[in-house]
Short mmCIF file of C-alpha atoms and ligand atoms in Angstrom, two decimals:
data_model
loop_
_atom_site.label_atom_id
_atom_site.label_comp_id
_atom_site.label_asym_id
_atom_site.label_seq_id
_atom_site.Cartn_x
_atom_site.Cartn_y
_atom_site.Cartn_z
CA MET A 1 20.96 2.84 93.07
CA GLN A 2 20.67 6.43 91.41
CA SER A 3 24.27 6.99 91.38
CA GLN A 4 25.14 3.68 89.86
CA PHE A 5 22.48 4.73 87.06
CA LYS A 6 24.15 8.09 86.71
CA SER A 7 27.63 6.54 86.42
CA ARG A 8 26.31 3.97 83.96
CA VAL A 9 24.89 6.68 81.67
CA SER A 10 27.71 8.98 81.91
CA GLN A 11 30.51 6.34 81.18
CA ARG A 12 28.38 5.34 77.97
CA GLY A 13 27.64 9.01 77.22
CA THR A 14 31.11 9.94 77.35
CA SER A 15 32.74 7.93 74.64
CA LEU A 16 29.98 8.48 72.43
CA VAL A 17 30.00 12.31 72.81
CA ALA A 18 33.65 12.11 72.34
CA ASP A 19 32.98 10.67 68.64
CA ALA A 20 30.25 12.83 68.18
CA GLN A 21 32.17 15.78 69.26
CA ALA A 22 34.94 15.06 66.74
CA ASP A 23 32.53 14.58 64.07
CA ALA A 24 30.57 17.78 64.89
CA GLY A 25 33.72 19.90 64.86
CA ASP A 26 34.58 18.86 61.32
CA SER A 27 31.07 19.54 60.16
CA PHE A 28 30.88 22.84 62.00
CA ALA A 29 33.89 23.89 60.08
CA ALA A 30 32.77 22.54 56.72
CA ASP A 31 29.24 24.35 57.36
CA VAL A 32 30.87 27.61 58.41
CA ILE A 33 33.00 27.55 55.10
CA ALA A 34 30.25 26.68 52.81
CA GLY A 35 27.72 28.95 54.81
CA LEU A 36 30.03 32.14 54.83
CA SER A 37 31.21 31.45 50.94
CA ALA A 38 27.56 31.28 49.79
CA ARG A 39 26.04 34.27 47.80
CA HIS A 40 23.35 34.57 50.37
CA LYS A 41 25.50 33.87 53.68
CA GLN A 42 23.86 31.51 56.06
CA LEU A 43 24.43 29.05 58.92
CA PRO A 44 22.65 26.39 60.37
CA PRO A 45 20.68 27.22 63.53
CA LYS A 46 21.80 23.99 65.21
CA TYR A 47 25.12 25.57 66.17
CA PHE A 48 23.49 27.98 68.41
CA TYR A 49 23.64 25.56 71.17
CA ASP A 50 26.84 25.44 72.85
CA ALA A 51 26.79 26.00 76.61
CA THR A 52 26.18 29.83 76.47
CA GLY A 53 23.64 29.42 73.69
CA SER A 54 21.72 26.85 75.67
CA ARG A 55 21.64 28.98 78.85
CA LEU A 56 20.60 31.98 76.59
CA PHE A 57 17.89 30.08 75.00
CA LYS A 58 16.64 28.93 78.49
CA GLU A 59 16.52 32.79 79.33
CA ILE A 60 14.70 33.43 75.92
CA CYS A 61 11.79 31.00 76.94
CA SER A 62 11.37 33.33 80.07
CA THR A 63 11.26 36.63 78.26
CA ASP A 64 7.82 38.40 78.26
CA GLU A 65 7.93 38.42 74.42
CA TYR A 66 8.89 34.63 73.65
CA TYR A 67 5.13 33.32 74.08
CA VAL A 68 5.98 29.87 72.58
CA THR A 69 7.30 28.01 75.67
CA ARG A 70 4.55 29.81 78.03
CA SER A 71 1.69 28.78 75.62
CA GLU A 72 2.78 25.33 74.99
CA THR A 73 3.24 24.68 78.61
CA VAL A 74 -0.35 25.81 79.47
CA LEU A 75 -1.66 24.06 76.42
CA LEU A 76 -0.08 20.98 77.77
CA ARG A 77 -1.28 21.22 81.23
CA HIS A 78 -4.82 21.59 79.96
CA ALA A 79 -4.88 18.86 77.49
CA ALA A 80 -2.65 16.36 79.47
CA ALA A 81 -5.55 14.25 80.59
CA GLU A 82 -6.98 13.88 76.93
CA VAL A 83 -3.55 13.54 75.68
CA ALA A 84 -2.80 10.74 78.29
CA ALA A 85 -6.05 9.10 77.28
CA GLY A 86 -4.62 8.27 73.78
CA ILE A 87 -1.46 6.65 75.23
CA PRO A 88 -1.62 2.83 75.28
CA ASN A 89 -0.90 0.76 78.45
CA GLY A 90 2.89 0.01 78.79
CA ALA A 91 3.65 2.52 76.15
CA ALA A 92 7.28 3.95 75.55
CA LEU A 93 7.45 7.67 75.34
CA VAL A 94 10.23 8.70 73.01
CA GLU A 95 11.34 12.38 73.15
CA PHE A 96 13.36 13.85 70.35
CA GLY A 97 15.84 16.68 71.71
CA SER A 98 14.67 16.22 75.31
CA GLY A 99 17.03 18.64 77.21
CA GLU A 100 15.83 18.96 80.43
CA SER A 101 12.54 17.16 79.89
CA ALA A 102 10.79 19.84 81.63
CA LYS A 103 7.37 19.82 79.78
CA THR A 104 7.68 16.00 79.64
CA ARG A 105 6.62 15.82 83.48
CA LEU A 106 3.09 17.06 82.46
CA LEU A 107 2.77 13.99 80.42
CA LEU A 108 4.34 11.70 82.78
CA GLU A 109 2.05 12.80 85.76
CA ALA A 110 -0.98 12.30 83.55
CA ALA A 111 -0.19 9.04 81.98
CA PRO A 112 0.99 6.50 84.80
CA GLN A 113 0.30 3.80 82.16
CA LEU A 114 3.97 4.62 80.50
CA SER A 115 6.31 1.84 81.11
CA ILE A 116 9.35 3.55 79.60
CA TYR A 117 10.60 7.01 78.81
CA VAL A 118 13.48 7.35 76.25
CA PRO A 119 14.77 10.95 76.21
CA ILE A 120 17.10 11.29 73.15
CA ASP A 121 19.62 14.21 73.30
CA ILE A 122 23.07 15.27 72.04
CA SER A 123 24.19 16.71 75.17
CA ALA A 124 25.23 13.60 77.37
CA ASP A 125 25.57 15.81 80.56
CA ALA A 126 21.87 17.38 80.21
CA LEU A 127 20.75 14.00 79.45
CA CYS A 128 22.28 12.22 82.49
CA GLU A 129 21.14 15.03 84.72
CA ALA A 130 17.41 15.14 83.49
CA ALA A 131 17.41 11.24 83.67
CA GLY A 132 18.74 11.11 87.16
CA ARG A 133 16.03 13.47 88.56
CA LEU A 134 13.37 11.64 86.62
CA ALA A 135 14.35 8.27 87.95
CA ARG A 136 14.24 9.77 91.38
CA ASP A 137 10.81 11.32 90.80
CA TYR A 138 9.08 8.46 88.86
CA PRO A 139 10.58 5.43 90.54
CA GLN A 140 8.02 3.17 88.61
CA LEU A 141 9.25 4.25 85.18
CA ARG A 142 11.75 2.69 83.23
CA ILE A 143 14.22 5.61 81.72
CA ALA A 144 16.42 4.63 78.85
CA PRO A 145 18.23 7.61 77.56
CA VAL A 146 19.94 7.61 74.32
CA VAL A 147 22.88 10.17 73.51
CA ALA A 148 22.44 11.21 69.86
CA ASP A 149 21.48 14.00 67.40
CA PHE A 150 17.92 13.24 66.98
CA THR A 151 17.99 14.31 63.31
CA GLY A 152 20.62 11.66 62.43
CA HIS A 153 20.58 7.85 62.56
CA PHE A 154 20.04 6.05 65.81
CA ARG A 155 18.30 3.04 67.34
CA LEU A 156 16.01 2.79 70.03
CA PRO A 157 17.16 0.94 73.25
CA GLY A 158 15.80 -2.81 73.47
CA ALA A 159 13.71 -2.05 76.53
CA ALA A 160 11.51 0.06 74.07
CA GLY A 161 11.12 -2.96 71.45
CA GLY A 162 8.17 -4.78 72.55
CA CYS A 163 5.84 -2.01 73.52
CA PRO A 164 3.72 0.58 71.82
CA ARG A 165 5.58 3.90 71.12
CA VAL A 166 4.46 7.33 71.33
CA GLY A 167 6.88 10.17 69.99
CA PHE A 168 7.27 13.49 71.61
CA PHE A 169 8.49 16.51 69.80
CA PRO A 170 7.31 19.72 71.66
CA GLY A 171 8.67 23.51 71.52
CA SER A 172 7.90 24.03 67.93
CA THR A 173 11.45 22.87 66.86
CA ILE A 174 10.04 21.31 63.59
CA GLY A 175 9.65 24.86 62.46
CA ASN A 176 13.44 25.14 62.40
CA PHE A 177 13.56 22.87 59.59
CA ASP A 178 12.85 23.79 55.97
CA ARG A 179 10.21 21.98 54.62
CA ASP A 180 11.94 19.23 52.88
CA GLY A 181 13.96 18.81 56.20
CA ALA A 182 10.76 18.67 58.31
CA VAL A 183 9.38 16.06 55.93
CA ARG A 184 12.59 14.01 56.09
CA PHE A 185 12.55 14.24 59.97
CA LEU A 186 9.08 13.35 60.22
CA ARG A 187 9.56 10.32 57.76
CA SER A 188 12.69 9.04 59.96
CA VAL A 189 10.55 9.55 63.18
CA ARG A 190 8.06 7.15 61.56
CA GLN A 191 10.66 4.72 60.78
CA VAL A 192 12.31 4.86 64.45
CA LEU A 193 8.88 4.48 66.18
CA GLY A 194 7.37 1.89 63.72
CA ILE A 195 4.18 1.47 61.98
CA HIS A 196 1.68 1.62 64.62
CA ALA A 197 3.20 4.64 66.59
CA ALA A 198 1.84 8.01 67.41
CA LEU A 199 3.81 11.17 67.47
CA LEU A 200 2.89 14.38 69.58
CA VAL A 201 4.30 17.48 67.87
CA GLY A 202 4.15 21.07 69.19
CA VAL A 203 3.90 23.55 66.41
CA ASP A 204 3.74 27.53 66.60
CA LEU A 205 0.68 29.01 64.36
CA ILE A 206 0.83 32.11 62.32
CA LYS A 207 -0.20 35.32 63.99
CA ASP A 208 0.06 38.99 63.75
CA PRO A 209 3.82 40.10 62.81
CA ALA A 210 4.11 42.33 65.59
CA THR A 211 3.78 39.50 68.09
CA LEU A 212 5.91 37.40 66.27
CA THR A 213 8.61 40.03 65.45
CA ALA A 214 8.96 40.86 69.25
CA ALA A 215 9.13 37.18 70.13
CA TYR A 216 12.48 37.14 68.28
CA ASP A 217 13.71 40.74 69.29
CA ASP A 218 13.08 40.77 72.94
CA SER A 219 13.57 44.32 74.63
CA HIS A 220 16.06 42.89 77.02
CA GLY A 221 18.33 41.94 73.99
CA VAL A 222 18.41 38.28 75.21
CA THR A 223 17.80 37.15 71.64
CA ALA A 224 20.19 39.52 70.25
CA GLN A 225 22.99 38.06 72.49
CA PHE A 226 21.98 34.41 71.55
CA ASN A 227 22.35 35.25 67.72
CA LYS A 228 25.63 36.85 68.12
CA ASN A 229 26.97 34.24 70.28
CA LEU A 230 27.21 31.91 67.41
CA LEU A 231 30.10 34.50 66.44
CA THR A 232 31.71 34.00 69.63
CA ARG A 233 31.51 30.24 69.27
CA ILE A 234 33.19 30.47 65.68
CA ASN A 235 35.97 32.58 67.16
CA ARG A 236 36.61 30.07 69.84
CA GLU A 237 35.97 26.75 68.13
CA LEU A 238 37.39 27.74 64.63
CA GLY A 239 39.82 30.23 65.45
CA GLY A 240 37.65 33.06 64.06
CA ASP A 241 38.28 36.93 64.53
CA PHE A 242 34.72 38.11 64.16
CA GLU A 243 33.82 41.19 66.31
CA PRO A 244 30.25 40.16 67.54
CA ASN A 245 29.51 43.99 67.92
CA ALA A 246 30.25 44.66 64.53
CA PHE A 247 26.95 42.85 63.70
CA ASP A 248 23.30 43.93 64.25
CA HIS A 249 20.71 41.52 65.33
CA LEU A 250 17.75 41.53 62.94
CA ALA A 251 14.44 39.58 63.40
CA LEU A 252 12.02 39.72 60.31
CA TRP A 253 8.67 38.16 59.49
CA ASN A 254 8.89 36.57 55.99
CA ALA A 255 5.31 36.24 54.85
CA ALA A 256 6.11 34.56 51.55
CA HIS A 257 7.80 31.82 53.15
CA SER A 258 5.72 32.06 56.54
CA ARG A 259 8.80 32.12 58.71
CA MET A 260 10.35 34.35 61.27
CA GLU A 261 14.02 34.83 60.20
CA MET A 262 17.10 35.85 62.28
CA HIS A 263 20.01 37.55 60.62
CA LEU A 264 23.16 39.22 61.72
CA VAL A 265 23.60 42.25 59.61
CA SER A 266 27.21 43.61 59.17
CA ARG A 267 27.64 47.31 60.29
CA LYS A 268 30.70 47.97 58.14
CA ASP A 269 32.64 46.51 55.15
CA GLN A 270 34.95 44.02 56.63
CA ILE A 271 36.95 40.94 56.37
CA VAL A 272 36.74 38.33 58.77
CA ASN A 273 38.80 35.02 59.09
CA ALA A 274 37.57 31.65 60.39
CA ALA A 275 38.37 27.90 59.89
CA GLY A 276 41.48 28.87 57.81
CA HIS A 277 39.48 31.07 55.30
CA SER A 278 38.43 34.74 54.68
CA PHE A 279 35.17 36.18 54.17
CA ALA A 280 34.36 39.83 52.94
CA PHE A 281 31.06 41.27 54.36
CA ARG A 282 29.71 44.49 52.81
CA ARG A 283 28.11 47.14 55.11
CA GLY A 284 24.40 46.18 55.56
CA GLU A 285 25.12 42.54 54.15
CA ARG A 286 23.03 39.82 56.19
CA LEU A 287 24.00 36.55 57.41
CA HIS A 288 20.82 34.27 57.84
CA THR A 289 21.16 32.36 61.06
CA GLU A 290 17.77 30.89 61.68
CA SER A 291 14.23 30.22 60.19
CA SER A 292 11.16 29.55 62.63
CA HIS A 293 8.40 28.14 60.08
CA LYS A 294 4.89 29.17 61.40
CA PHE A 295 1.89 27.17 60.25
CA THR A 296 -2.06 27.09 59.95
CA VAL A 297 -3.56 23.84 61.28
CA GLU A 298 -3.93 22.90 57.41
CA MET A 299 -0.42 23.76 56.38
CA PHE A 300 0.69 21.44 59.22
CA ALA A 301 -1.55 18.73 58.33
CA ARG A 302 -0.29 18.56 54.53
CA LEU A 303 3.24 18.62 55.73
CA ALA A 304 2.60 15.71 58.13
CA ALA A 305 0.68 13.80 55.33
CA ASP A 306 3.56 14.20 52.92
CA ALA A 307 5.74 12.42 55.55
CA GLY A 308 3.22 9.61 55.89
CA TRP A 309 1.19 10.83 58.97
CA THR A 310 -2.27 11.70 59.58
CA VAL A 311 -3.55 14.26 62.20
CA ASN A 312 -5.64 12.51 64.72
CA LYS A 313 -6.41 15.30 67.21
CA THR A 314 -5.45 18.90 67.25
CA TRP A 315 -5.32 21.09 70.53
CA ILE A 316 -4.76 24.73 70.21
CA SER A 317 -3.88 27.21 72.99
CA ASP A 318 -5.22 30.70 73.98
CA ALA A 319 -3.45 33.46 72.30
CA PRO A 320 -0.69 33.88 71.42
CA GLN A 321 -1.47 30.44 69.87
CA VAL A 322 0.28 27.37 69.49
CA ALA A 323 -1.03 23.98 68.67
CA LEU A 324 -0.27 20.36 69.79
CA PHE A 325 -0.75 17.59 67.09
CA ARG A 326 -1.28 13.89 67.57
CA LEU A 327 -0.21 12.15 64.39
CA GLU A 328 -0.82 8.43 63.66
CA ALA A 329 0.87 6.57 60.76
CA ALA A 330 -1.18 6.89 57.63
CA LEU A 331 -2.65 3.80 56.52
CA GLY A 332 -1.16 2.21 53.48
CA GLU A 333 1.85 4.13 53.90
CA ASN A 334 5.11 2.07 53.73
CA VAL A 335 7.66 3.06 56.36
C1 LIG B 1 14.25 26.02 69.35
N1 LIG B 1 13.43 26.82 68.48
C2 LIG B 1 12.07 26.18 68.36
C3 LIG B 1 13.42 28.28 68.92
C4 LIG B 1 12.46 28.94 67.74
O1 LIG B 1 11.47 29.72 68.07
O2 LIG B 1 12.58 28.82 66.52
C5 LIG B 1 14.80 28.94 68.78
C6 LIG B 1 14.81 30.55 69.05
N2 LIG B 1 15.44 31.26 68.21
C7 LIG B 1 14.92 32.52 68.67
N3 LIG B 1 14.31 32.38 69.70
C8 LIG B 1 13.94 31.19 70.07
#
């Protein structure tokens, strides 16, 4: 039963992923050319997550300094019963960027009234493995995985059609969007989930700059490796000739924009070739690779309101603090 399920998921996943990979290859090249030609060089953080980047991100989550995963997991464990009390009978839980669905298990345990779990992820392999494990561990729950870039356009499986829907977006990934992107994403989630839906979002809160900076520059250099792996990926996939060690990892708190930033700083004047183009770097010049926005409860509530959601409940962890928000579609807002 389980292996049938697995092969059904992977066959469907393979063709979708082949198309998705061709598109992704084109946009990776286009984004690298545009980003490295800009006056302030920058690259979208979504390109961190090749196989090595995904492994390094997992390692980051277990460093002493990166509190986000630990604080959120403890918070979810403590709040699980209250969160579950707000989940209607027979509901579908829809997770955006589900990966291994590790934190989701805390909700699945606490909310046996869920009838369907819809994990959405771009990686067919990760999705298929996670779905197989969940199907084994929660035999009464229907698992309906969707291979898709959760920031793009996709539809929920028919099985999730007739039931109430609760979205789940943990990990403070919302912080990796700029403000307009976050509003667009939250609006599109509202459209995908429908007008009576709820959404649970994990958000990192503003705290002292020393804690924030350490979280993005751990003492074992895992985050530095994660950052430089982007250059290795460009070399491999776009015929680049970056020397990753000719760049330094830089993590800094930008108070004006309420965000942690990661950069790669050129150690020398150099010309780098990639995607059929040449790019000049001056010594000390920065390539901006990621922004991780941090919020106060009020800032996040305003952002959610701009996307047509109202905050219905907030849970906050012990320090280093992260928050979990339960959002509901704001009354009178057209989807
Ligand atoms: C995935 N995302 C929420 C992480 C963050 O905190 O912005 C990615 C990360 N970058 C460096 N460390 C972790």
